[in-house]
Amino acid sequence: DIQMTQSPASLSASLGETVTIECLASEDIYSNLAWYQQKPGKSPQLLIYYANSLNDGVPSRFSGSGSGTQYSLKINSLQSEDVSIYFCQQNYDSPYTFGAGTKLELK
Amino acid sequence: QVQLKESGPGLVQPSQTLSLTCTVSGFSLTSYNVHWVRQPTGKGLEWMGVIWTGGSTDYNSALKSRLSISRDTSKSQVFLKMNSLQTEDIATYYCARDPDTTGIPTGYFDYWGQGVMVTVSS
């Protein structure tokens, strides 16, 4: 199975700040990487697919990048509604696997 | 409007079988693949399996011996059955839609149900 290592596990940032979350795959996943946002008590919501494609309705302050085994999610100009847990997920090979998540809080 | 909704018993006895239903609307099961994903409380996400538009399935090898996914296209329902439940199966179970329309799963999920919490206890 492909292992996804996500960092940091938690992150505290101020409103308006830019934050970056990293995801490392145990092998090349050829940009088959998705990012999800999960708010407390809610189901995950798709933010980014194929590493850098923004899902419909997702604010443009969210962006994804990376290739090979290394990927990142960047949030520009942090808003209060961005407080969530973020997960990466590889969809290159079954079983599809997720990172352990990054909990983003406001400082 | 695309919707998925999980239903089923919230409590299952140890060693018994879990049966969940995912009822979808706004799309057809013959056009979109549907996955099951679970999440232990406060923990990460685990992909369980998928039923393809043609009715075939793919399972996480870690669960394959206990898991079955099926569907009733006329009722727009996908079913999950997992036997020999133990406390490590306590989780919120989600069904989620794969955005692909060619029949081959992309493996990511554009719409999710609200989830159903399952506890294992006698």
Short mmCIF file of C-alpha atoms in Angstrom, two decimals:
data_model
loop_
_atom_site.label_atom_id
_atom_site.label_comp_id
_atom_site.label_asym_id
_atom_site.label_seq_id
_atom_site.Cartn_x
_atom_site.Cartn_y
_atom_site.Cartn_z
CA ASP A 1 0.00 0.00 0.00
CA ILE A 2 1.15 3.58 -0.65
CA GLN A 3 1.86 5.42 2.58
CA MET A 4 0.99 9.11 2.85
CA THR A 5 2.93 11.16 5.38
CA GLN A 6 1.34 14.51 6.12
CA SER A 7 2.94 17.39 8.01
CA PRO A 8 2.59 19.17 10.25
CA ALA A 9 0.07 17.30 12.40
CA SER A 10 -1.17 20.63 13.72
CA LEU A 11 -0.71 24.22 12.78
CA SER A 12 -1.60 27.52 14.38
CA ALA A 13 -1.76 30.63 12.23
CA SER A 14 -3.16 34.16 12.29
CA LEU A 15 -5.92 35.60 10.12
CA GLY A 16 -4.52 36.80 6.83
CA GLU A 17 -1.47 34.59 7.07
CA THR A 18 -0.39 32.08 4.41
CA VAL A 19 -0.10 28.45 5.49
CA THR A 20 1.32 25.40 3.76
CA ILE A 21 0.60 21.74 4.46
CA GLU A 22 2.84 19.04 3.04
CA CYS A 23 2.15 15.49 1.96
CA LEU A 24 4.78 12.91 1.08
CA ALA A 25 3.92 9.70 -0.74
CA SER A 26 5.96 6.53 -0.27
CA GLU A 27 6.26 6.20 -4.05
CA ASP A 28 5.59 8.26 -7.15
CA ILE A 29 1.84 8.89 -7.45
CA TYR A 30 2.04 10.91 -10.67
CA SER A 31 -0.02 13.84 -9.36
CA ASN A 32 -2.91 11.60 -8.36
CA LEU A 33 -3.35 13.55 -5.15
CA ALA A 34 -6.46 15.09 -3.63
CA TRP A 35 -6.92 17.41 -0.66
CA TYR A 36 -9.99 17.50 1.56
CA GLN A 37 -11.20 19.86 4.27
CA GLN A 38 -13.15 18.46 7.20
CA LYS A 39 -14.90 20.73 9.67
CA PRO A 40 -15.90 19.38 13.10
CA GLY A 41 -18.82 16.99 12.91
CA LYS A 42 -18.98 17.19 9.13
CA SER A 43 -17.97 14.99 6.25
CA PRO A 44 -14.82 15.78 4.26
CA GLN A 45 -15.16 18.18 1.35
CA LEU A 46 -13.02 18.00 -1.79
CA LEU A 47 -10.76 21.00 -2.27
CA ILE A 48 -8.14 19.98 -4.83
CA TYR A 49 -7.79 17.03 -7.20
CA TYR A 50 -4.97 15.88 -9.45
CA ALA A 51 -2.60 17.87 -7.25
CA ASN A 52 -3.51 21.33 -8.50
CA SER A 53 -7.09 21.41 -9.86
CA LEU A 54 -9.46 23.46 -7.75
CA ASN A 55 -12.84 21.86 -7.13
CA ASP A 56 -15.90 23.87 -8.11
CA GLY A 57 -16.87 26.45 -5.52
CA VAL A 58 -13.58 26.31 -3.62
CA PRO A 59 -12.13 29.76 -2.94
CA SER A 60 -9.11 30.69 -5.01
CA ARG A 61 -7.02 31.26 -1.87
CA PHE A 62 -6.61 27.48 -1.84
CA SER A 63 -4.02 26.03 -4.19
CA GLY A 64 -2.22 22.75 -4.63
CA SER A 65 1.14 21.90 -6.11
CA GLY A 66 3.69 19.15 -6.34
CA SER A 67 4.72 16.14 -8.34
CA GLY A 68 6.30 12.75 -7.88
CA THR A 69 6.16 12.00 -4.18
CA GLN A 70 5.94 15.53 -2.74
CA TYR A 71 2.81 17.66 -2.65
CA SER A 72 1.55 20.70 -0.81
CA LEU A 73 -1.63 22.60 -0.08
CA LYS A 74 -1.34 26.35 0.34
CA ILE A 75 -3.93 28.61 1.87
CA ASN A 76 -3.42 32.31 1.19
CA SER A 77 -4.90 34.99 3.42
CA LEU A 78 -6.24 32.63 6.08
CA GLN A 79 -9.88 33.16 6.99
CA SER A 80 -11.69 32.08 10.16
CA GLU A 81 -13.79 29.60 8.19
CA ASP A 82 -10.60 27.76 7.16
CA VAL A 83 -10.22 26.33 10.65
CA SER A 84 -10.53 22.63 9.88
CA ILE A 85 -8.66 19.39 9.54
CA TYR A 86 -7.06 18.88 6.14
CA PHE A 87 -6.33 15.47 4.62
CA CYS A 88 -4.35 14.48 1.57
CA GLN A 89 -5.24 11.33 -0.33
CA GLN A 90 -3.55 9.41 -3.12
CA ASN A 91 -5.80 8.11 -5.86
CA TYR A 92 -3.05 6.58 -7.95
CA ASP A 93 -3.46 3.02 -6.77
CA SER A 94 -5.93 0.94 -4.80
CA PRO A 95 -6.18 0.84 -1.83
CA TYR A 96 -6.55 4.59 -1.91
CA THR A 97 -4.85 5.98 1.18
CA PHE A 98 -5.02 9.16 3.20
CA GLY A 99 -2.60 11.21 5.22
CA ALA A 100 -3.21 11.39 8.96
CA GLY A 101 -4.48 14.94 8.73
CA THR A 102 -3.40 18.45 9.70
CA LYS A 103 -5.42 20.33 12.27
CA LEU A 104 -5.41 24.04 11.45
CA GLU A 105 -6.26 26.45 14.23
CA LEU A 106 -6.27 30.20 14.62
CA LYS A 107 -3.56 31.79 16.68
CA GLN B 1 -28.69 18.12 -6.69
CA VAL B 2 -26.29 15.34 -5.79
CA GLN B 3 -26.93 13.76 -2.41
CA LEU B 4 -25.81 10.63 -0.61
CA LYS B 5 -27.24 9.48 2.69
CA GLU B 6 -26.08 6.59 4.83
CA SER B 7 -28.42 4.67 7.07
CA GLY B 8 -28.20 1.67 9.33
CA PRO B 9 -28.00 0.58 12.93
CA GLY B 10 -25.80 2.66 15.15
CA LEU B 11 -25.03 -0.27 17.42
CA VAL B 12 -23.75 -3.68 16.45
CA GLN B 13 -22.81 -6.49 18.79
CA PRO B 14 -19.28 -7.89 18.67
CA SER B 15 -18.80 -10.62 16.06
CA GLN B 16 -22.04 -9.64 14.33
CA THR B 17 -22.55 -8.23 10.84
CA LEU B 18 -22.81 -4.56 10.00
CA SER B 19 -25.32 -3.65 7.28
CA LEU B 20 -25.42 -0.11 5.93
CA THR B 21 -27.33 1.48 3.07
CA CYS B 22 -26.28 4.48 1.01
CA THR B 23 -29.21 6.08 -0.79
CA VAL B 24 -28.21 8.44 -3.57
CA SER B 25 -30.08 11.08 -5.52
CA GLY B 26 -29.18 13.46 -8.30
CA PHE B 27 -27.16 10.86 -10.19
CA SER B 28 -27.37 7.29 -11.38
CA LEU B 29 -25.41 4.34 -9.99
CA THR B 30 -24.97 3.17 -13.57
CA SER B 31 -23.07 6.36 -14.37
CA TYR B 32 -21.01 6.95 -11.23
CA ASN B 33 -18.97 4.71 -8.96
CA VAL B 34 -19.64 4.83 -5.22
CA HIS B 35 -17.07 4.24 -2.52
CA TRP B 36 -17.22 3.54 1.19
CA VAL B 37 -14.79 5.30 3.53
CA ARG B 38 -14.68 5.07 7.32
CA GLN B 39 -13.22 7.22 10.06
CA PRO B 40 -12.69 6.21 13.68
CA THR B 41 -13.60 9.10 15.96
CA GLY B 42 -10.83 11.66 16.05
CA LYS B 43 -8.71 9.69 13.61
CA GLY B 44 -7.92 9.46 9.94
CA LEU B 45 -9.80 8.12 6.95
CA GLU B 46 -9.71 4.60 5.58
CA TRP B 47 -10.92 3.66 2.12
CA MET B 48 -12.96 0.48 2.30
CA GLY B 49 -14.07 -0.31 -1.21
CA VAL B 50 -15.93 0.74 -4.34
CA ILE B 51 -18.73 -0.52 -6.54
CA TRP B 52 -18.22 0.36 -10.15
CA THR B 53 -20.90 1.48 -12.58
CA GLY B 54 -20.96 -2.00 -14.08
CA GLY B 55 -21.53 -3.59 -10.69
CA SER B 56 -18.08 -5.04 -10.07
CA THR B 57 -16.27 -4.21 -6.87
CA ASP B 58 -12.83 -3.53 -5.46
CA TYR B 59 -12.01 -3.84 -1.79
CA ASN B 60 -9.27 -2.77 0.56
CA SER B 61 -7.24 -5.93 1.05
CA ALA B 62 -7.20 -5.26 4.81
CA LEU B 63 -10.99 -5.72 4.88
CA LYS B 64 -11.62 -7.92 1.87
CA SER B 65 -12.29 -11.11 3.79
CA ARG B 66 -15.08 -9.45 5.80
CA LEU B 67 -16.52 -6.90 3.39
CA SER B 68 -19.17 -6.99 0.68
CA ILE B 69 -20.53 -4.08 -1.36
CA SER B 70 -23.58 -4.43 -3.56
CA ARG B 71 -26.31 -2.24 -5.00
CA ASP B 72 -29.88 -1.96 -6.21
CA THR B 73 -29.84 0.47 -9.11
CA SER B 74 -33.64 0.64 -9.29
CA LYS B 75 -33.70 1.99 -5.75
CA SER B 76 -30.49 4.06 -6.12
CA GLN B 77 -29.02 2.25 -3.15
CA VAL B 78 -25.58 0.89 -2.38
CA PHE B 79 -25.15 -1.63 0.43
CA LEU B 80 -22.22 -2.39 2.69
CA LYS B 81 -22.01 -5.57 4.70
CA MET B 82 -19.10 -6.34 6.95
CA ASN B 83 -18.98 -9.35 9.23
CA SER B 84 -17.16 -10.25 12.42
CA LEU B 85 -17.30 -6.72 13.79
CA GLN B 86 -14.92 -5.81 16.59
CA THR B 87 -14.25 -2.68 18.63
CA GLU B 88 -11.64 -1.56 16.11
CA ASP B 89 -14.50 -1.19 13.61
CA ILE B 90 -16.07 1.60 15.67
CA ALA B 91 -16.17 4.52 13.25
CA THR B 92 -18.24 6.87 11.19
CA TYR B 93 -18.97 5.24 7.86
CA TYR B 94 -19.31 7.40 4.76
CA CYS B 95 -20.38 6.68 1.22
CA ALA B 96 -18.88 8.97 -1.38
CA ARG B 97 -19.21 9.50 -5.11
CA ASP B 98 -16.35 9.11 -7.54
CA PRO B 99 -16.53 11.92 -10.13
CA ASP B 100 -15.55 9.74 -13.08
CA THR B 101 -18.22 8.99 -15.67
CA THR B 102 -16.24 6.58 -17.85
CA GLY B 103 -16.73 3.66 -15.47
CA ILE B 104 -13.15 3.53 -14.25
CA PRO B 105 -12.85 4.99 -10.72
CA THR B 106 -10.67 8.05 -10.38
CA GLY B 107 -10.29 7.12 -6.75
CA TYR B 108 -11.12 10.47 -5.27
CA PHE B 109 -14.45 11.70 -3.97
CA ASP B 110 -16.41 14.76 -4.99
CA TYR B 111 -19.57 14.25 -2.91
CA TRP B 112 -19.85 12.62 0.49
CA GLY B 113 -22.75 11.54 2.61
CA GLN B 114 -23.21 12.89 6.12
CA GLY B 115 -21.91 9.67 7.61
CA VAL B 116 -23.35 7.17 10.05
CA MET B 117 -21.71 6.47 13.40
CA VAL B 118 -21.36 2.79 14.24
CA THR B 119 -20.53 1.49 17.70
CA VAL B 120 -19.63 -2.10 18.51
CA SER B 121 -20.76 -3.17 21.94
CA SER B 122 -22.68 -5.89 23.69
#
